[in-house]
């Protein structure tokens, strides 16, 4: 299967991302795999509305409050950590579960590290997860009906998992238990992007419409840069879309409704890190280190001011 292939939702995938669900999977037309040769436009600081640069103190996080759920604990303020701080797990093997570490490919730089263990508690966070939540207490920072870029570097040195884990996801605050409307999941042999929408009020898992896009390979030895461009619009006939690239190769190009119809009442917020929802099948590695470089959100005021190459260059420079 090529990096740009979109596949039908299978019965197994219906179980993914926080529980069993009945859903409708739709096939997309594959695009040729080609590295982006677009112009690189420097990103204006005024267009950046959220960023975590591990080379700066945690208190300088841009974009609002960020909370940590990790190793059975939750609602930990990341801004409270000092320069060398982080969160340590108590289950064996004890040690740092979240914090900063030297970039393994450039020791002069710092990156974010998540390192949940198979022995971590299910209490508190509700899973053996280790994730940051952006804006759950400040919903609406990710606005609908505007063009938004998001990018981050990803390195998974302990890859080759025998389980599935979410590394990035978009949620809406809602009283209904529905899956995240978009998520990137790591599996044994690659990354998988889920994009959902639902025009029903209230939304339910049974009425979710889901599309899936695959990108083969786990980045275990070198950074891979994920860039997405999205317009949240859950309306049929609207201007919603979700595009995704990996190292300049586009693997998702979906145009249609994005998110749930309750977007006005329940705005979008985002989580990233490592959420092994499939932890019942987790046997190796005992501790899974996942590194993130410079996660950033950028508004595109014209919809075409920036390119994938612009976001990729920004991440790699940090």
Short mmCIF file of C-alpha atoms in Angstrom, two decimals:
data_model
loop_
_atom_site.label_atom_id
_atom_site.label_comp_id
_atom_site.label_asym_id
_atom_site.label_seq_id
_atom_site.Cartn_x
_atom_site.Cartn_y
_atom_site.Cartn_z
CA UNK A 1 0.00 0.00 0.00
CA UNK A 2 1.45 3.43 -0.96
CA UNK A 3 1.73 6.34 1.47
CA UNK A 4 -1.16 8.11 -0.27
CA UNK A 5 -3.61 5.24 -0.25
CA UNK A 6 -6.89 5.72 1.61
CA UNK A 7 -8.56 2.49 2.69
CA UNK A 8 -12.02 1.33 3.62
CA UNK A 9 -12.76 1.24 7.32
CA UNK A 10 -12.39 -2.31 8.54
CA UNK A 11 -14.06 -4.01 11.45
CA UNK A 12 -10.77 -3.88 13.34
CA UNK A 13 -10.35 -0.17 12.77
CA UNK A 14 -13.88 0.38 14.05
CA UNK A 15 -12.57 -0.76 17.44
CA UNK A 16 -9.76 1.74 17.40
CA UNK A 17 -9.48 4.98 19.32
CA UNK A 18 -11.19 4.48 22.64
CA UNK A 19 -13.59 1.62 22.18
CA UNK A 20 -15.80 -0.25 19.79
CA UNK A 21 -17.83 1.81 17.36
CA UNK A 22 -19.97 1.30 14.34
CA UNK A 23 -18.87 3.64 11.60
CA UNK A 24 -18.97 4.22 7.88
CA UNK A 25 -15.66 4.14 6.03
CA UNK A 26 -15.32 5.81 2.66
CA UNK A 27 -12.56 5.34 0.11
CA UNK A 28 -10.62 8.27 -1.27
CA UNK A 29 -8.78 8.61 -4.54
CA UNK A 30 -5.06 7.95 -4.14
CA UNK A 31 -2.60 10.70 -5.04
CA UNK A 32 0.85 10.11 -6.52
CA UNK A 33 3.55 10.07 -3.84
CA UNK A 34 5.80 13.04 -4.55
CA UNK A 35 7.95 15.17 -2.28
CA UNK A 36 6.66 18.72 -2.03
CA UNK A 37 8.73 21.18 -4.08
CA UNK A 38 6.72 24.20 -2.95
CA UNK A 39 8.24 27.53 -1.97
CA UNK A 40 9.29 28.03 1.64
CA UNK A 41 7.77 31.15 3.17
CA UNK A 42 9.09 32.28 6.57
CA UNK A 43 6.32 32.00 9.15
CA UNK A 44 5.28 35.31 10.69
CA UNK A 45 5.39 35.25 14.46
CA UNK A 46 1.95 36.89 14.55
CA UNK A 47 0.44 33.88 12.74
CA UNK A 48 1.68 31.38 15.36
CA UNK A 49 -1.06 30.87 17.93
CA UNK A 50 0.36 27.89 19.82
CA UNK A 51 3.80 26.32 20.20
CA UNK A 52 5.88 24.24 22.59
CA UNK A 53 9.58 24.72 21.93
CA UNK A 54 11.60 22.44 24.22
CA UNK A 55 14.56 24.80 23.86
CA UNK A 56 12.63 27.37 25.92
CA UNK A 57 11.31 27.18 29.50
CA UNK A 58 7.97 25.43 29.92
CA UNK A 59 6.50 28.66 31.27
CA UNK A 60 6.98 30.17 27.80
CA UNK A 61 4.56 27.75 26.15
CA UNK A 62 2.45 29.71 23.68
CA UNK A 63 -1.27 29.28 23.25
CA UNK A 64 -2.72 28.75 26.70
CA UNK A 65 -2.76 26.18 29.45
CA UNK A 66 -1.29 22.74 28.79
CA UNK A 67 -2.08 19.84 31.10
CA UNK A 68 -0.33 16.48 31.45
CA UNK A 69 -2.00 13.08 31.86
CA UNK A 70 0.63 10.46 32.57
CA UNK A 71 1.23 7.24 34.51
CA UNK A 72 -2.05 7.41 36.38
CA UNK A 73 -1.90 11.15 37.14
CA UNK A 74 -3.82 13.92 35.39
CA UNK A 75 -4.32 17.68 35.25
CA UNK A 76 -0.67 18.46 35.94
CA UNK A 77 0.28 21.97 34.78
CA UNK A 78 3.22 21.71 32.40
CA UNK A 79 4.05 25.38 32.96
CA UNK A 80 4.89 24.48 36.57
CA UNK A 81 7.93 22.40 35.56
CA UNK A 82 11.31 24.06 35.76
CA UNK A 83 13.95 23.82 33.03
CA UNK A 84 15.10 20.35 34.07
CA UNK A 85 11.74 19.27 35.39
CA UNK A 86 9.21 16.75 34.25
CA UNK A 87 7.05 13.96 35.59
CA UNK A 88 8.41 10.73 37.05
CA UNK A 89 6.52 7.45 37.22
CA UNK A 90 6.62 5.27 40.31
CA UNK A 91 5.82 1.91 38.69
CA UNK A 92 8.79 -0.21 37.70
CA UNK A 93 10.81 0.63 35.80
CA UNK A 94 10.66 3.93 37.71
CA UNK A 95 11.95 7.01 35.93
CA UNK A 96 11.10 10.03 33.83
CA UNK A 97 7.78 9.65 31.99
CA UNK A 98 7.58 13.16 30.55
CA UNK A 99 10.06 15.97 30.17
CA UNK A 100 12.83 17.27 27.96
CA UNK A 101 15.77 15.35 26.56
CA UNK A 102 18.63 16.05 24.16
CA UNK A 103 17.80 15.59 20.50
CA UNK A 104 19.52 12.25 19.69
CA UNK A 105 20.56 13.64 16.30
CA UNK A 106 21.71 17.07 17.54
CA UNK A 107 22.73 17.25 21.19
CA UNK A 108 22.69 21.06 21.10
CA UNK A 109 18.89 20.97 20.95
CA UNK A 110 16.15 19.83 23.32
CA UNK A 111 12.99 17.90 22.42
CA UNK A 112 9.93 16.66 24.30
CA UNK A 113 9.97 13.09 25.58
CA UNK A 114 7.04 10.85 26.52
CA UNK A 115 7.94 7.46 28.01
CA UNK A 116 4.93 5.51 29.36
CA UNK A 117 5.55 2.02 30.73
CA UNK A 118 3.50 -1.13 30.33
CA UNK A 119 3.41 -1.31 34.14
CA UNK A 120 1.89 2.16 34.63
CA UNK A 121 -1.41 2.57 36.45
CA UNK A 122 -4.75 2.78 34.66
CA UNK A 123 -6.06 5.06 37.40
CA UNK A 124 -6.47 8.81 37.09
CA UNK A 125 -5.65 9.19 33.41
CA UNK A 126 -7.82 6.16 32.61
CA UNK A 127 -5.13 4.46 30.56
CA UNK A 128 -1.38 3.84 30.40
CA UNK A 129 -1.20 7.09 28.49
CA UNK A 130 1.22 9.97 28.65
CA UNK A 131 -0.25 12.96 26.80
CA UNK A 132 -0.42 16.72 26.82
CA UNK A 133 -3.83 18.34 26.44
CA UNK A 134 -3.94 21.75 24.81
CA UNK A 135 -6.88 24.02 25.68
CA UNK A 136 -9.22 21.58 27.37
CA UNK A 137 -9.85 24.38 29.86
CA UNK A 138 -9.80 27.01 27.11
CA UNK A 139 -11.92 25.49 24.34
CA UNK A 140 -12.17 27.31 21.07
CA UNK A 141 -8.54 28.27 20.51
CA UNK A 142 -8.65 26.02 17.42
CA UNK A 143 -11.30 27.95 15.54
CA UNK A 144 -13.67 26.45 12.96
CA UNK A 145 -14.06 27.92 9.49
CA UNK A 146 -10.47 29.17 9.17
CA UNK A 147 -7.36 27.61 7.62
CA UNK A 148 -4.96 26.14 10.18
CA UNK A 149 -1.58 24.45 9.84
CA UNK A 150 -0.17 22.08 12.47
CA UNK A 151 3.27 20.46 12.38
CA UNK A 152 5.64 18.49 14.59
CA UNK A 153 8.72 16.30 14.36
CA UNK A 154 8.31 12.67 15.48
CA UNK A 155 10.92 10.10 16.50
CA UNK A 156 9.96 6.71 17.99
CA UNK A 157 13.23 4.92 18.86
CA UNK A 158 11.44 1.97 20.49
CA UNK A 159 9.08 1.40 17.53
CA UNK A 160 7.95 -1.96 16.22
CA UNK A 161 5.05 -2.13 18.64
CA UNK A 162 2.79 -5.12 19.16
CA UNK A 163 -0.06 -2.74 20.03
CA UNK A 164 -1.70 0.44 18.69
CA UNK A 165 -1.30 3.91 20.17
CA UNK A 166 -2.57 7.38 19.32
CA UNK A 167 0.09 10.09 19.05
CA UNK A 168 -2.07 13.10 18.09
CA UNK A 169 -5.81 13.70 18.30
CA UNK A 170 -8.49 16.38 18.00
CA UNK A 171 -11.45 16.26 20.37
CA UNK A 172 -14.58 18.30 20.95
CA UNK A 173 -15.89 18.92 24.43
CA UNK A 174 -19.19 17.05 24.39
CA UNK A 175 -21.39 15.16 26.79
CA UNK A 176 -21.59 12.29 24.30
CA UNK A 177 -18.92 9.58 24.22
CA UNK A 178 -17.66 9.81 20.66
CA UNK A 179 -14.26 9.19 19.17
CA UNK A 180 -11.83 12.04 18.48
CA UNK A 181 -12.82 13.54 15.15
CA UNK A 182 -9.24 13.26 13.90
CA UNK A 183 -6.27 11.24 15.13
CA UNK A 184 -2.90 9.87 14.06
CA UNK A 185 -2.18 6.38 15.34
CA UNK A 186 1.07 4.40 15.45
CA UNK A 187 0.90 0.71 14.61
CA UNK A 188 3.54 -1.97 14.10
CA UNK A 189 4.37 -1.02 10.53
CA UNK A 190 3.32 2.58 10.13
CA UNK A 191 1.15 5.57 10.93
CA UNK A 192 -2.59 5.80 10.29
CA UNK A 193 -4.68 8.98 10.07
CA UNK A 194 -8.38 8.89 10.96
CA UNK A 195 -10.65 11.78 9.87
CA UNK A 196 -14.26 11.83 11.04
CA UNK A 197 -17.36 13.96 10.74
CA UNK A 198 -20.92 13.76 11.93
CA UNK A 199 -23.85 15.96 10.90
CA UNK A 200 -26.18 14.47 13.53
CA UNK A 201 -27.10 16.24 16.77
CA UNK A 202 -26.10 14.76 19.11
CA UNK A 203 -23.26 12.88 17.40
CA UNK A 204 -22.84 9.19 18.18
CA UNK A 205 -20.22 6.61 17.29
CA UNK A 206 -22.84 4.74 15.29
CA UNK A 207 -23.41 7.72 12.98
CA UNK A 208 -19.77 8.80 12.60
CA UNK A 209 -18.40 8.94 9.05
CA UNK A 210 -14.74 7.87 9.04
CA UNK A 211 -11.94 7.96 6.51
CA UNK A 212 -8.53 6.37 6.98
CA UNK A 213 -5.19 7.19 5.36
CA UNK A 214 -1.98 5.18 5.80
CA UNK A 215 1.69 6.16 5.84
CA UNK A 216 4.01 3.12 6.06
CA UNK A 217 7.01 2.95 8.35
CA UNK A 218 7.78 3.93 11.95
CA UNK A 219 10.47 6.65 12.38
CA UNK A 220 12.92 4.88 14.69
CA UNK A 221 16.26 6.35 13.59
CA UNK A 222 15.57 9.76 12.06
CA UNK A 223 13.06 12.54 12.52
CA UNK A 224 9.94 12.46 10.42
CA UNK A 225 7.93 15.68 10.12
CA UNK A 226 4.15 15.51 10.07
CA UNK A 227 2.38 18.55 8.61
CA UNK A 228 -1.39 18.92 8.46
CA UNK A 229 -3.62 21.63 7.06
CA UNK A 230 -7.24 21.69 8.11
CA UNK A 231 -10.40 23.72 7.93
CA UNK A 232 -12.93 22.60 10.54
CA UNK A 233 -16.38 22.74 8.97
CA UNK A 234 -18.84 19.94 9.82
CA UNK A 235 -21.44 21.06 7.29
CA UNK A 236 -22.34 19.15 4.15
CA UNK A 237 -21.61 21.45 1.22
CA UNK A 238 -19.24 23.50 3.38
CA UNK A 239 -15.53 24.19 2.89
CA UNK A 240 -14.05 21.61 5.24
CA UNK A 241 -10.88 19.71 4.38
CA UNK A 242 -8.00 17.77 5.96
CA UNK A 243 -4.62 17.40 4.26
CA UNK A 244 -1.55 15.63 5.63
CA UNK A 245 2.09 15.24 4.60
CA UNK A 246 5.00 13.26 5.96
CA UNK A 247 8.46 14.55 5.08
CA UNK A 248 6.97 16.45 2.16
CA UNK A 249 4.99 13.50 0.78
CA UNK A 250 1.24 14.01 0.87
CA UNK A 251 -0.64 10.98 2.16
CA UNK A 252 -4.08 12.49 2.81
CA UNK A 253 -6.12 14.93 0.72
CA UNK A 254 -9.72 14.92 1.92
CA UNK A 255 -12.30 17.59 1.08
CA UNK A 256 -15.62 17.46 2.91
CA UNK A 257 -17.12 17.86 6.38
CA UNK A 258 -14.70 17.79 9.32
CA UNK A 259 -15.62 17.57 12.98
CA UNK A 260 -19.00 17.21 14.62
CA UNK A 261 -22.13 19.32 14.08
CA UNK A 262 -21.99 20.52 17.69
CA UNK A 263 -18.80 22.51 16.98
CA UNK A 264 -20.31 25.83 18.12
CA UNK A 265 -21.31 24.46 21.53
CA UNK A 266 -18.34 22.10 21.88
CA UNK A 267 -15.16 23.60 20.36
CA UNK A 268 -12.08 21.63 19.37
CA UNK A 269 -9.07 20.97 21.57
CA UNK A 270 -5.97 18.88 20.91
CA UNK A 271 -3.88 16.20 22.62
CA UNK A 272 -0.53 14.71 21.69
CA UNK A 273 1.95 12.28 23.19
CA UNK A 274 1.43 8.52 23.48
CA UNK A 275 -1.93 6.93 24.21
CA UNK A 276 -1.73 3.10 23.95
CA UNK A 277 -5.49 2.51 24.04
CA UNK A 278 -4.67 -1.05 22.91
CA UNK A 279 -2.62 -1.66 26.08
CA UNK A 280 -4.17 -5.12 26.61
CA UNK A 281 -1.91 -6.26 23.74
CA UNK A 282 1.16 -4.36 24.96
CA UNK A 283 4.06 -6.67 25.77
CA UNK A 284 7.03 -4.84 24.23
CA UNK A 285 8.85 -2.59 24.63
CA UNK A 286 8.44 -2.30 28.42
CA UNK A 287 8.85 1.46 28.12
CA UNK A 288 7.99 3.23 24.89
CA UNK A 289 9.92 6.45 24.31
CA UNK A 290 8.31 8.89 21.90
CA UNK A 291 10.01 12.18 21.02
CA UNK A 292 8.34 15.32 19.66
CA UNK A 293 10.10 18.28 18.08
CA UNK A 294 8.53 21.77 18.08
CA UNK A 295 4.76 21.13 17.85
CA UNK A 296 3.27 24.33 16.41
CA UNK A 297 -0.08 25.72 15.23
CA UNK A 298 -0.23 28.46 12.58
CA UNK A 299 -3.17 30.43 11.20
CA UNK A 300 -3.05 30.96 7.45
CA UNK A 301 -4.76 34.34 6.90
CA UNK A 302 -5.27 33.83 3.17
CA UNK A 303 -5.44 30.04 3.00
CA UNK A 304 -2.41 30.04 0.72
CA UNK A 305 0.17 32.21 2.49
CA UNK A 306 2.15 29.19 3.69
CA UNK A 307 3.08 25.80 2.27
CA UNK A 308 3.91 22.39 3.67
CA UNK A 309 7.56 23.21 3.07
CA UNK A 310 7.22 26.33 5.24
CA UNK A 311 5.98 24.32 8.23
CA UNK A 312 8.51 21.52 7.74
CA UNK A 313 11.41 23.97 7.62
CA UNK A 314 10.16 25.69 10.77
CA UNK A 315 10.07 22.44 12.75
CA UNK A 316 13.44 21.18 11.53
CA UNK A 317 15.12 24.46 12.49
CA UNK A 318 14.27 23.85 16.17
#
